[in-house]
CSV table of C-alpha atoms in Angstrom, one decimal:
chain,number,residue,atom,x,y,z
S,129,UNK,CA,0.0,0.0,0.0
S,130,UNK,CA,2.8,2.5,0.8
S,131,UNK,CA,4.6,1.4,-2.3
S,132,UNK,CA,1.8,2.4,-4.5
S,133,UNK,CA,1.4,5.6,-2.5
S,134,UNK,CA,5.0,7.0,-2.9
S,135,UNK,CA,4.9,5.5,-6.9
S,136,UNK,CA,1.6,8.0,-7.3
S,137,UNK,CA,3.3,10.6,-5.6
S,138,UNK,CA,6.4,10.4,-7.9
S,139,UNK,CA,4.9,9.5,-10.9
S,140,UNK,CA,2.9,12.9,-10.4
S,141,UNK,CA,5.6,15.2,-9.4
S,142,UNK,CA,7.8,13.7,-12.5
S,143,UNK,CA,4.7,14.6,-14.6
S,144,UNK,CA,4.3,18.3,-13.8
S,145,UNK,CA,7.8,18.6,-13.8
S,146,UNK,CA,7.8,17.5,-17.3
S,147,UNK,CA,4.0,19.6,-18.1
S,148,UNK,CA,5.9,22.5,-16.6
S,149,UNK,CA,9.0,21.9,-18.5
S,150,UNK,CA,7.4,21.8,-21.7
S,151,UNK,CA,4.6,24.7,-21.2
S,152,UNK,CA,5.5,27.6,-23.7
S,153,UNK,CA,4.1,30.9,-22.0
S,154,UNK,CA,4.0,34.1,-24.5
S,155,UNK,CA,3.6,37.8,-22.3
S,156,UNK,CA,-0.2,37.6,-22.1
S,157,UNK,CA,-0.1,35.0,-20.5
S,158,UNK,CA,2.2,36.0,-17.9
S,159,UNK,CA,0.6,39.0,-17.3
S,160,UNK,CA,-3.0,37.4,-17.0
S,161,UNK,CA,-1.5,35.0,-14.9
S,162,UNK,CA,0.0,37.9,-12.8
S,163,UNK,CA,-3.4,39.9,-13.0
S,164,UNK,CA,-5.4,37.2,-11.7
S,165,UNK,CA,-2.9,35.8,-8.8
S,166,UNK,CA,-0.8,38.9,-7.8
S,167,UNK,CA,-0.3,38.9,-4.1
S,168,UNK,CA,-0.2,42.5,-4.2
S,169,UNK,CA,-3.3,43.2,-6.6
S,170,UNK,CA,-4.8,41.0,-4.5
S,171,UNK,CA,-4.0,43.5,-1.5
S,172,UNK,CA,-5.2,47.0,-3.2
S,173,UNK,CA,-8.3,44.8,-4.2
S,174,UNK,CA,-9.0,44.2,-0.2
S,175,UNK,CA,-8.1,47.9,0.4
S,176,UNK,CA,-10.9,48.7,-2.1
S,177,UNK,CA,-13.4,46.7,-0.6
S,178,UNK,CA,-12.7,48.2,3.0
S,179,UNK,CA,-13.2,51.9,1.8
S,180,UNK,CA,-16.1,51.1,-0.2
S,181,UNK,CA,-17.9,49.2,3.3
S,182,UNK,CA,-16.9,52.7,5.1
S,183,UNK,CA,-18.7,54.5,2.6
S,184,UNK,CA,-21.6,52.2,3.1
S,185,UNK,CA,-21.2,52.6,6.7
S,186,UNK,CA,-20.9,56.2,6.8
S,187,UNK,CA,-24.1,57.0,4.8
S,188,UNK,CA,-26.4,54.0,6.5
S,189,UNK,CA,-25.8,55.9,10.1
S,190,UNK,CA,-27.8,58.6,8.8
S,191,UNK,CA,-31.1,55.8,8.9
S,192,UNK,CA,-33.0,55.8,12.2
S,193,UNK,CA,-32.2,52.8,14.8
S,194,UNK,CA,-35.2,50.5,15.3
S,195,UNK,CA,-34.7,48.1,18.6
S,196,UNK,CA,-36.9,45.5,20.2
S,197,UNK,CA,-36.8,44.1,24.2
S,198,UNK,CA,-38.1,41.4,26.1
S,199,UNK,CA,-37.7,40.3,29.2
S,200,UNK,CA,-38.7,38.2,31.9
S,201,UNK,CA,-38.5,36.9,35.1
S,202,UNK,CA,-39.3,34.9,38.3
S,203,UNK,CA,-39.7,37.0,41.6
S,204,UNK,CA,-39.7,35.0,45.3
S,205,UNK,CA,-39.5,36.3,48.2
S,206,UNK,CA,-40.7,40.1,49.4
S,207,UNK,CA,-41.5,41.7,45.8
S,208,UNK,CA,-43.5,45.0,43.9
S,209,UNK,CA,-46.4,43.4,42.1
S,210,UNK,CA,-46.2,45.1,38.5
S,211,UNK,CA,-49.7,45.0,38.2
S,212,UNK,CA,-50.8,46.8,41.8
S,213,UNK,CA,-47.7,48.2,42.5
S,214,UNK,CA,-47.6,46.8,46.4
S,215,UNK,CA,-45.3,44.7,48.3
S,216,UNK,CA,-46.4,40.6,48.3
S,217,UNK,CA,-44.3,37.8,49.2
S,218,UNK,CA,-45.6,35.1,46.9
S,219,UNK,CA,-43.8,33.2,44.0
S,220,UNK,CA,-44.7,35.4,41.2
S,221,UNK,CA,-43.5,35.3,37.0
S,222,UNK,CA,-43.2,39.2,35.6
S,223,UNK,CA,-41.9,40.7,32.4
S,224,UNK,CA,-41.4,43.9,30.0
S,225,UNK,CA,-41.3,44.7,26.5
S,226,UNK,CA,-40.1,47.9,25.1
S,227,UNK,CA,-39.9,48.8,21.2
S,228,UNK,CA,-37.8,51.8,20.4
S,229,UNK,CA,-36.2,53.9,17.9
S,230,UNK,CA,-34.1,57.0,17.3
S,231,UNK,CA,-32.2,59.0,15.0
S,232,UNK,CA,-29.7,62.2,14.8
S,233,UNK,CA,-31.8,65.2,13.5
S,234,UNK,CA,-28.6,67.5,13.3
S,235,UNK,CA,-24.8,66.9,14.4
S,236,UNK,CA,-22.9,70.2,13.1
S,237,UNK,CA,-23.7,68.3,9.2
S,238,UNK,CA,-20.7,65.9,10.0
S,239,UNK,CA,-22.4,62.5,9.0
S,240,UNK,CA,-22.9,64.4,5.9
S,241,UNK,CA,-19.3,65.3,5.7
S,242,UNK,CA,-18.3,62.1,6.6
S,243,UNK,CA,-20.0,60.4,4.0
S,244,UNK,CA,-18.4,62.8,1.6
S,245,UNK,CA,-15.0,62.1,2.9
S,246,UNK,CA,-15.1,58.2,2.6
S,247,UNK,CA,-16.8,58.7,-0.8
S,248,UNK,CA,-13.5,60.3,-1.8
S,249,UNK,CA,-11.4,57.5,-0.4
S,250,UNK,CA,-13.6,55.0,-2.1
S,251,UNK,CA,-12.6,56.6,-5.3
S,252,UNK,CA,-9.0,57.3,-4.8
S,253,UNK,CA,-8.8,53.2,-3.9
S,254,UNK,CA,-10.2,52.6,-6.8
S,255,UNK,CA,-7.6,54.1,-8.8
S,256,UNK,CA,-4.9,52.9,-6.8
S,257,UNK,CA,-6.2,49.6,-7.7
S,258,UNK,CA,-6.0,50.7,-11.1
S,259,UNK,CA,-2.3,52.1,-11.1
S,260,UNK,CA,-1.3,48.6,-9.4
S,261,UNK,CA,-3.0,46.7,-12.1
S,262,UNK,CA,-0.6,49.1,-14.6
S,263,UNK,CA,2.3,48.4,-12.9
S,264,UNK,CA,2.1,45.1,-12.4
S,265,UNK,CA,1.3,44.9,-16.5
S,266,UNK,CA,5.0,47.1,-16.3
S,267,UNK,CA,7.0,44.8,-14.5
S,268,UNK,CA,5.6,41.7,-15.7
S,269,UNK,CA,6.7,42.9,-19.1
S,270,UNK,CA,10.0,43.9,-17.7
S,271,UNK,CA,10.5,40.8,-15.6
S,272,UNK,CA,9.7,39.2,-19.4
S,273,UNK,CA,12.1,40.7,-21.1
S,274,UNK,CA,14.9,40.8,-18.6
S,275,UNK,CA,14.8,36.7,-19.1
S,276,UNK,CA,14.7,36.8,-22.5
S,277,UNK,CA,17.5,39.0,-23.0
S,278,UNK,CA,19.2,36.9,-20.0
S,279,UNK,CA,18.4,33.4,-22.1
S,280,UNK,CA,19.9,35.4,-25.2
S,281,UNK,CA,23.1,36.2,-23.9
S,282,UNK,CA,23.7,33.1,-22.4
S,283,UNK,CA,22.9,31.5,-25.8
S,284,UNK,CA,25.4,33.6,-27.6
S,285,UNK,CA,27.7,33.5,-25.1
S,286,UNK,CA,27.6,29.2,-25.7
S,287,UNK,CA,28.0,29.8,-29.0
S,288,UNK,CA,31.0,32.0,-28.5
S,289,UNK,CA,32.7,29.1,-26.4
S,290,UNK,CA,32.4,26.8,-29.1
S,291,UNK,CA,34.8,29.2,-31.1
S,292,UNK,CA,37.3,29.3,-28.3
S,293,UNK,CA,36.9,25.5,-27.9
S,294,UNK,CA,37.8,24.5,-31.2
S,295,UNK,CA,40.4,26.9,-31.0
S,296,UNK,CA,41.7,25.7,-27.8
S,297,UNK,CA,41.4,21.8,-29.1
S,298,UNK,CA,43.2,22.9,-32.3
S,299,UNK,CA,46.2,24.7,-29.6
S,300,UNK,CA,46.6,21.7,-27.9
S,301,UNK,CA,47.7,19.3,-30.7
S,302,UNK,CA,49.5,21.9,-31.9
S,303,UNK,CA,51.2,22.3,-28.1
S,304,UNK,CA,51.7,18.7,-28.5
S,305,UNK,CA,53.8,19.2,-31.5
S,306,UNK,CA,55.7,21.9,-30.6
S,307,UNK,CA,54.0,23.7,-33.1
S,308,UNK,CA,53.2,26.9,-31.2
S,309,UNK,CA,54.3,28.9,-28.8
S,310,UNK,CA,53.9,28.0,-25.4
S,311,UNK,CA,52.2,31.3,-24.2
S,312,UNK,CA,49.8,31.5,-27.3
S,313,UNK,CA,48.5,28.1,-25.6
S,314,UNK,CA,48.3,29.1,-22.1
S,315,UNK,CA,46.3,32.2,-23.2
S,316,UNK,CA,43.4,30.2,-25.5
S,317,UNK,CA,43.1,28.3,-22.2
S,318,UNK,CA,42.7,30.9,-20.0
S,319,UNK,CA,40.3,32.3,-22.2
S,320,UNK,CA,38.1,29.2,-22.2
S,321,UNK,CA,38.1,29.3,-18.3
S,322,UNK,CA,37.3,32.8,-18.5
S,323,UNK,CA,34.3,31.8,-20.8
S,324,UNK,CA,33.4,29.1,-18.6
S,325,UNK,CA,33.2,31.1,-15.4
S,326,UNK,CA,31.1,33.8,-17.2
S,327,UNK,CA,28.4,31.5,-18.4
S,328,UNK,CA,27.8,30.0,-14.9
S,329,UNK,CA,27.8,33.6,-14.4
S,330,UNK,CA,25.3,34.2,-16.6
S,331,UNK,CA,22.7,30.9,-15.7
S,332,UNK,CA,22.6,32.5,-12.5
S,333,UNK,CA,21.5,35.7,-13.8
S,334,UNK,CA,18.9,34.3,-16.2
S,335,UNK,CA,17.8,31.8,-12.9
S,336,UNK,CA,17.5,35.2,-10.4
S,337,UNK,CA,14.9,36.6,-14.0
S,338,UNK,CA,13.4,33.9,-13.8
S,339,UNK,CA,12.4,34.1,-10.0
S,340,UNK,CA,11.2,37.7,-10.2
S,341,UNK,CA,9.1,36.8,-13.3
S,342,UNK,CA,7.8,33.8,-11.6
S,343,UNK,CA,7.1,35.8,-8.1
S,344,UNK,CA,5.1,38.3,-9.8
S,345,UNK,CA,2.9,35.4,-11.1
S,346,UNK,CA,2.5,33.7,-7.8
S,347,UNK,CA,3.8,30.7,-8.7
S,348,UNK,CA,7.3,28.8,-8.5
S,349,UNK,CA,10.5,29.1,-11.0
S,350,UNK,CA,9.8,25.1,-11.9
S,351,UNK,CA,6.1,26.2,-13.0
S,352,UNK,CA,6.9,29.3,-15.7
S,353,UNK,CA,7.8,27.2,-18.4
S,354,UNK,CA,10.2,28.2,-21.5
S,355,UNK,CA,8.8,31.4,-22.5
S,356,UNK,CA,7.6,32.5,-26.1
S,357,UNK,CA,9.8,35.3,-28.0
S,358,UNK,CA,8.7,38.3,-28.4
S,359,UNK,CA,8.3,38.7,-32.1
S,360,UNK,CA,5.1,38.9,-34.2
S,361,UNK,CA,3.9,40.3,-30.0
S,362,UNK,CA,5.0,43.7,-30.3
S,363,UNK,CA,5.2,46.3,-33.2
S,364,UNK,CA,8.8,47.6,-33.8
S,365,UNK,CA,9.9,51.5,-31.8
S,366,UNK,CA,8.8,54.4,-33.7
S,367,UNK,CA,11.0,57.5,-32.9
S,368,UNK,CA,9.8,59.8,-29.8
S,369,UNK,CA,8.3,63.0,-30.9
S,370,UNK,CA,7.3,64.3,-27.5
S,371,UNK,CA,9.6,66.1,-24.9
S,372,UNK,CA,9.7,65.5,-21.3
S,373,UNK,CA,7.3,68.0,-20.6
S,374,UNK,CA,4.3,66.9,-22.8
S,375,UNK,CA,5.0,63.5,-21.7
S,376,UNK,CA,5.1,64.8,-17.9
S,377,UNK,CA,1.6,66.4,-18.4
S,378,UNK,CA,-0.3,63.4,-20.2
S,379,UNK,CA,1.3,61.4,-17.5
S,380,UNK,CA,-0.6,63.0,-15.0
S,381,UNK,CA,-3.7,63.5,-16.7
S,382,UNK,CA,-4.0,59.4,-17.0
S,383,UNK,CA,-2.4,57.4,-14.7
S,384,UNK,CA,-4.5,56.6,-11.8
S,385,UNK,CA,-1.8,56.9,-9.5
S,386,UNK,CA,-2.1,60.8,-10.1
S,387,UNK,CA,-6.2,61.1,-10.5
S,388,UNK,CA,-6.2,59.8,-7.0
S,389,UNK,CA,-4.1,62.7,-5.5
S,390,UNK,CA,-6.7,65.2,-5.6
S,391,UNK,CA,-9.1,62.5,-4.6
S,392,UNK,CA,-7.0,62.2,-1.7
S,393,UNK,CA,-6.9,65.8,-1.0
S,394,UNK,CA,-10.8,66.3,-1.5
S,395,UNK,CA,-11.1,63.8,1.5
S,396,UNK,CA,-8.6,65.6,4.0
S,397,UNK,CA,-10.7,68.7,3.2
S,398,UNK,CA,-14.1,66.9,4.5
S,399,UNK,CA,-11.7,65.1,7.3
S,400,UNK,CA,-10.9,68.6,8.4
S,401,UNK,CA,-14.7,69.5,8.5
S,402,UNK,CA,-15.7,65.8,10.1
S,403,UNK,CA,-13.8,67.3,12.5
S,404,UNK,CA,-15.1,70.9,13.2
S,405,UNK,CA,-18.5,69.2,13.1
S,406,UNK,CA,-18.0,68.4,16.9
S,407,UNK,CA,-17.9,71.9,18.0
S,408,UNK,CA,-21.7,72.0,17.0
S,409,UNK,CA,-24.8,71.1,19.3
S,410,UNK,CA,-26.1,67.5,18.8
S,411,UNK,CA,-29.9,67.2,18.5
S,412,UNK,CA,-31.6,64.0,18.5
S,413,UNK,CA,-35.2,62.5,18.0
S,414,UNK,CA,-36.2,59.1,20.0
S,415,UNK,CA,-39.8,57.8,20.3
S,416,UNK,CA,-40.7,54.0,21.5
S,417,UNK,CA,-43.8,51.7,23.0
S,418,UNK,CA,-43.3,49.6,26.1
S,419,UNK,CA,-45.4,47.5,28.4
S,420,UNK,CA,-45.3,45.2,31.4
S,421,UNK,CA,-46.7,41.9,32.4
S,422,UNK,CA,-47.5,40.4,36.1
S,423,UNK,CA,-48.6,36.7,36.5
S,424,UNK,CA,-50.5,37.8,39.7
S,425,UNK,CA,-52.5,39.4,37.2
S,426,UNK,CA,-55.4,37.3,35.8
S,427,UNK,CA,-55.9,39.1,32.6
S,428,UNK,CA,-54.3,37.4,29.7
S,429,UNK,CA,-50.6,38.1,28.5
S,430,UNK,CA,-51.8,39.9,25.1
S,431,UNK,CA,-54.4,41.7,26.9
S,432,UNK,CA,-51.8,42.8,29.7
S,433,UNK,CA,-49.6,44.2,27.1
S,434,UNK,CA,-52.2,46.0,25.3
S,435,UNK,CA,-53.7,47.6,28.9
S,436,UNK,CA,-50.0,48.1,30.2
S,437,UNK,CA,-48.9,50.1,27.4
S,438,UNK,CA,-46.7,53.0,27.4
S,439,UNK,CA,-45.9,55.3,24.7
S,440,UNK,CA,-43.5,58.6,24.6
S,441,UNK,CA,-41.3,61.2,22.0
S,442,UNK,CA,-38.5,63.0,23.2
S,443,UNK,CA,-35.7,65.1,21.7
S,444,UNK,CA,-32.2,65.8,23.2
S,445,UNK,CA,-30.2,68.5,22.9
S,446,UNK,CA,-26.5,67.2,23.7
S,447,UNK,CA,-24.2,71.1,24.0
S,448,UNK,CA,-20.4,70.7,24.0
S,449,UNK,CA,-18.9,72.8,26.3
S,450,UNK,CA,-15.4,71.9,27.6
S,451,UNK,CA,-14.3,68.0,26.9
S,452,UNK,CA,-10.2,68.6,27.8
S,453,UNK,CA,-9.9,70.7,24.3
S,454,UNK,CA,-10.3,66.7,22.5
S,455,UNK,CA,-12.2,68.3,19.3
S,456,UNK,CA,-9.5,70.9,19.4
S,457,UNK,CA,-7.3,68.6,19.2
S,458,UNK,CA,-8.7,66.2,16.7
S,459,UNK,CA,-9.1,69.1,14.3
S,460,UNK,CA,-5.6,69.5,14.7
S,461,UNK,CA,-4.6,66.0,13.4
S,462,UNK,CA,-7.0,66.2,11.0
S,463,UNK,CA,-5.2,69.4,9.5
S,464,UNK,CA,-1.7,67.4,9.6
S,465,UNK,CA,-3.0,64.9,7.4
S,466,UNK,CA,-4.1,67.4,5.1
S,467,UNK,CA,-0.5,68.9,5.1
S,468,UNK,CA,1.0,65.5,5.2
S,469,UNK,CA,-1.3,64.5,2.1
S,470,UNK,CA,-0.4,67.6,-0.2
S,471,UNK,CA,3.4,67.1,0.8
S,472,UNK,CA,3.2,63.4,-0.6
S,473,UNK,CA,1.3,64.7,-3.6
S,474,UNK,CA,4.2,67.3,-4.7
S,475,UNK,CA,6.3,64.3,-3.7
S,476,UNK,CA,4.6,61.8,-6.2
S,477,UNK,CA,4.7,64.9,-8.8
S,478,UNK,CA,8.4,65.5,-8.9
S,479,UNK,CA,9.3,61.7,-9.0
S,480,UNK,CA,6.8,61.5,-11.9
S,481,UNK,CA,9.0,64.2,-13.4
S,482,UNK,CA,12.1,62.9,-13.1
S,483,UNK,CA,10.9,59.6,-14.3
S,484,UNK,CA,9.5,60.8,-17.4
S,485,UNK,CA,12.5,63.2,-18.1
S,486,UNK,CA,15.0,60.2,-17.5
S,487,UNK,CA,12.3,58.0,-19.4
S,488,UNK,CA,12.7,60.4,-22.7
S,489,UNK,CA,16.1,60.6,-22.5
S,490,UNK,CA,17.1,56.9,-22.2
S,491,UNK,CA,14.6,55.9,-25.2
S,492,UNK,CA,16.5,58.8,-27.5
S,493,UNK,CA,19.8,57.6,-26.6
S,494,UNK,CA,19.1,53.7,-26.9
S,495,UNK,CA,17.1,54.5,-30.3
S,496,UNK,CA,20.4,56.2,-31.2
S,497,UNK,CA,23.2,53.1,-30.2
S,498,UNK,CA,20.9,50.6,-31.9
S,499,UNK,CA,22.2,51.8,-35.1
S,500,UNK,CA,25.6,52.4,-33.5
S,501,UNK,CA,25.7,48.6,-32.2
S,502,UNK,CA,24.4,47.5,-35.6
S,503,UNK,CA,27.5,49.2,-37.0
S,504,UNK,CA,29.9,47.5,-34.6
S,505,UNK,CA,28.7,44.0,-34.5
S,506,UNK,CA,29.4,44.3,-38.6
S,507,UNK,CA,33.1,45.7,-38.5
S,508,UNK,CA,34.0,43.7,-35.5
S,509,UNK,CA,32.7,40.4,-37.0
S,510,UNK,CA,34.9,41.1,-39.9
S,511,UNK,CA,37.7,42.3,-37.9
S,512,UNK,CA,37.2,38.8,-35.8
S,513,UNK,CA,37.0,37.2,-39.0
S,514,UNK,CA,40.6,38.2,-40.0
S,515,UNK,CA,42.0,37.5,-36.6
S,516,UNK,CA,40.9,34.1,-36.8
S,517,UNK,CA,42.3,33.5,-40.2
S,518,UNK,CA,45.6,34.9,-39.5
S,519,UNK,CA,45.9,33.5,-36.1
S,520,UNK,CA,45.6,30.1,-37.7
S,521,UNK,CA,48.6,30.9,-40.0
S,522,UNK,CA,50.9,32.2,-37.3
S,523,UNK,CA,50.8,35.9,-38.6
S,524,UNK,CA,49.5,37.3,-35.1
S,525,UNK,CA,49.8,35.8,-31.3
S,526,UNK,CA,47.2,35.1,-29.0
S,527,UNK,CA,46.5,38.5,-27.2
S,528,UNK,CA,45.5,39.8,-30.8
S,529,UNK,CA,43.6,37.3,-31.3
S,530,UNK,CA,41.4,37.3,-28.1
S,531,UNK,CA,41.4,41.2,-27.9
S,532,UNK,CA,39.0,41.1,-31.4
S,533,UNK,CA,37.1,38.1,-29.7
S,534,UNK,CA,36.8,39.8,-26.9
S,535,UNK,CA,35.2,43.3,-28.6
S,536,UNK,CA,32.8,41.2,-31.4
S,537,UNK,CA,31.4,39.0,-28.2
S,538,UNK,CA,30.7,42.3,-26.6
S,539,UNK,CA,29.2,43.9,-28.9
S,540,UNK,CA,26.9,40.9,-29.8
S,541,UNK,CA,25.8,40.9,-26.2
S,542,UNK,CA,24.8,45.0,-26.2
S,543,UNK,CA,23.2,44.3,-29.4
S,544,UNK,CA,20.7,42.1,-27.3
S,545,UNK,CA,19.4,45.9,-25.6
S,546,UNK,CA,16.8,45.5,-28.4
S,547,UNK,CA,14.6,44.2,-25.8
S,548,UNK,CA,15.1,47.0,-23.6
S,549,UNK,CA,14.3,49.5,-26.6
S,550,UNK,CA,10.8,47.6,-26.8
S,551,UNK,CA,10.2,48.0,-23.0
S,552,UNK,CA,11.4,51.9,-23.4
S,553,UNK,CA,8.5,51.9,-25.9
S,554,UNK,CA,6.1,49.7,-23.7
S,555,UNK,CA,6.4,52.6,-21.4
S,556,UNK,CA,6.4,55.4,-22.7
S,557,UNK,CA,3.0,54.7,-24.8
């Protein structure tokens, strides 16, 4: 029985190691995945749901209360009889019942402000939501193309080893021979250890892309899967027409992030007013029905109740006068959050500046090396080319030779920033 158990076990876990392994996820994928399992999304959606039950809250106060009691009881002993209101000393059953309800006729308007103030928070939480749902679309797509570029570079980095390793195989019988000098030898082989240490290098860098990519998803490394490539997914980068400042502007005008600022603000204003509200007299309306019942009596319980009962209306007037200066003090607070709010808002503002100026500038100069790196990869693979040739003929040593390995291999590897000119262009449109 435990065999079979821990052959069921395996044979699953060997199975979605191999579904996992072979699972080919393209970008929409990821982010849907990310969209839908998002620890974080998950947490602004909760924070949502809280301000929209205050709002709920904060306008369903303004309904009248409505309240029922009952009660009863066994009396022994020396006791008031409810029903003739003199002492006995008997074993006797009594009861009450009392129906009643009130409401607040005027409280300096601050349920009315209050309502108004979580309204606002409502709203800004809604757009928060909104700006996390966009920048969790952002990093997905980052995290995406990090690993890509990460797999790409490790693949051309392999390649690249394959060169040296011929080269090094071709050194040795040559070594062997006497055919070449000794420190032409020793340098092809310290430059396939070099090699070999940067690729483990690099695995470890495409494995930490991989983790980040995976932890936005909510799920482990072993579950993403090869991922798809990004072409025929996104349209090649146009050249940026707008400046900083244009961009700056439309950035605040649409991102959630920045509607909810004065959203934010709006609701320290009525905070601030909540507040002042409790300087004001508090008038208030109650009205109920009650009755009483004596088993001494020998009228019936219903008719009891109906001959027992008591009806009233009464209005209070509650006057605030001195309460150890606590409203003073609460309006107080309430105007340091509104300070504290406005300070993170020009805060939020001149990050969103700098981003967007820093934004621009990086797409302009990226657009511009692509045709630089373009350029380079060309003249240095022909340059390479030569090395190689003449290297095998004895016309140059070995630092020649691995200095123009060294530059093409480079150059192939800034070449991959393609990706990154796509994610420029993700963000900026």
């Amino acid at each position: 029985m435990h065999y079979r158990y821990i052959v069921s076990v395996l044979y699953f876990l060997v199975g979605s190691g191999f579904a996992a392994l072979g699972q080919v996820r393209d970008l929409q994928s990821c982010i849907s995945q990310a969209l839908q399992y998002n620890l974080a999304v998950q947490h602004s959606e909760i924070k949502a749901q809280r301000s929209s039950i205050a709002y709920t809250r904060s306008w369903q106060e303004r309904l009248p209360t409505l309240n029922a009691r009952l009660g009863h009881g066994i009396n022994e002993g020396k006791s008031i009889d409810p029903s003739t209101n003199q002492f006995i000393s008997k074993r006797f059953t009594s009861g009450n019942q009392e129906l009643t309800t009130s409401m607040v006729l005027f409280d300096g308007l601050g349920m009315l402000y209050d309502i108004r103030q979580q309204s606002k928070r409502w709203a800004a939480d809604q757009k928060d939501q909104e700006g996390a749902l966009i920048a969790l679309k952002m990093d997905v797509i980052l995290a995406y193309i990090q690993v890509l570029t990460s797999k790409d570079i490790l693949q051309q980095a392999e390649v690249n080893i394959e060169t040296t390793r011929a080269q090094l195989q071709r050194s040795e019988t040559l070594h062997k021979q006497g055919a070449i000098a000794p420190g032409d030898y020793f340098d092809i082989k310290g430059q396939y250890a070099a090699e070999s240490s940067s690729i483990n290098g690099l695995k470890k860098t495409l494995f930490d892309r991989r983790i980040a990519l995976s932890g936005f998803m909510n799920i482990a490394e072993s579950e993403l899967g090869e991922l798809a490539p990004l072409e025929g997914q996104t349209n090649d980068m146009d050249v940026l027409t707008a400046d900083a400042d244009q961009l700056y502007q439309e950035a605040q005008d649409k991102l959630p992030d920045f509607q909810s600022l004065q959203l934010k603000t709006d609701a320290t204003e009525y905070a601030v007013k909540y507040a002042k509200s409790a300087y004001y007299p508090r008038l208030t309306f109650g009205a109920g029905l009650n009755s009483q019942y004596a088993g001494t009596s020998s009228d019936s319980y219903l008719r009891q109740i109906d001959n027992n009962l008591g009806k009233y209306v009464s209005f209070g007037l509650n006057i605030p006068i001195f309460n150890g200066f606590k409203v003073r003090n609460q309006v107080k607070l309430a105007r340091l959050d509104q300070r504290s709010q406005q300070v993170e808002n020009d805060q939020k503002r001149l990050e969103l500046r700098q981003n967007t100026s820093r934004a621009v500038f990086e797409y302009k100069q990226s657009y511009e090396n692509i045709a630089l790196l373009k350029s380079q990869v060309t003249d240095y693979k022909e340059s390479f080319r030569i090395a190689q040739v003449r290297f095998d003929e004895g016309d140059i040593n070995s630092v020649t030779y691995i200095i123009a390995k060294n530059k093409i291999m480079n150059k192939l590897c800034h070449s991959l920033q393609y990706y990154n000119i796509r994610l420029y262009c993700s963000n900026i449109h």
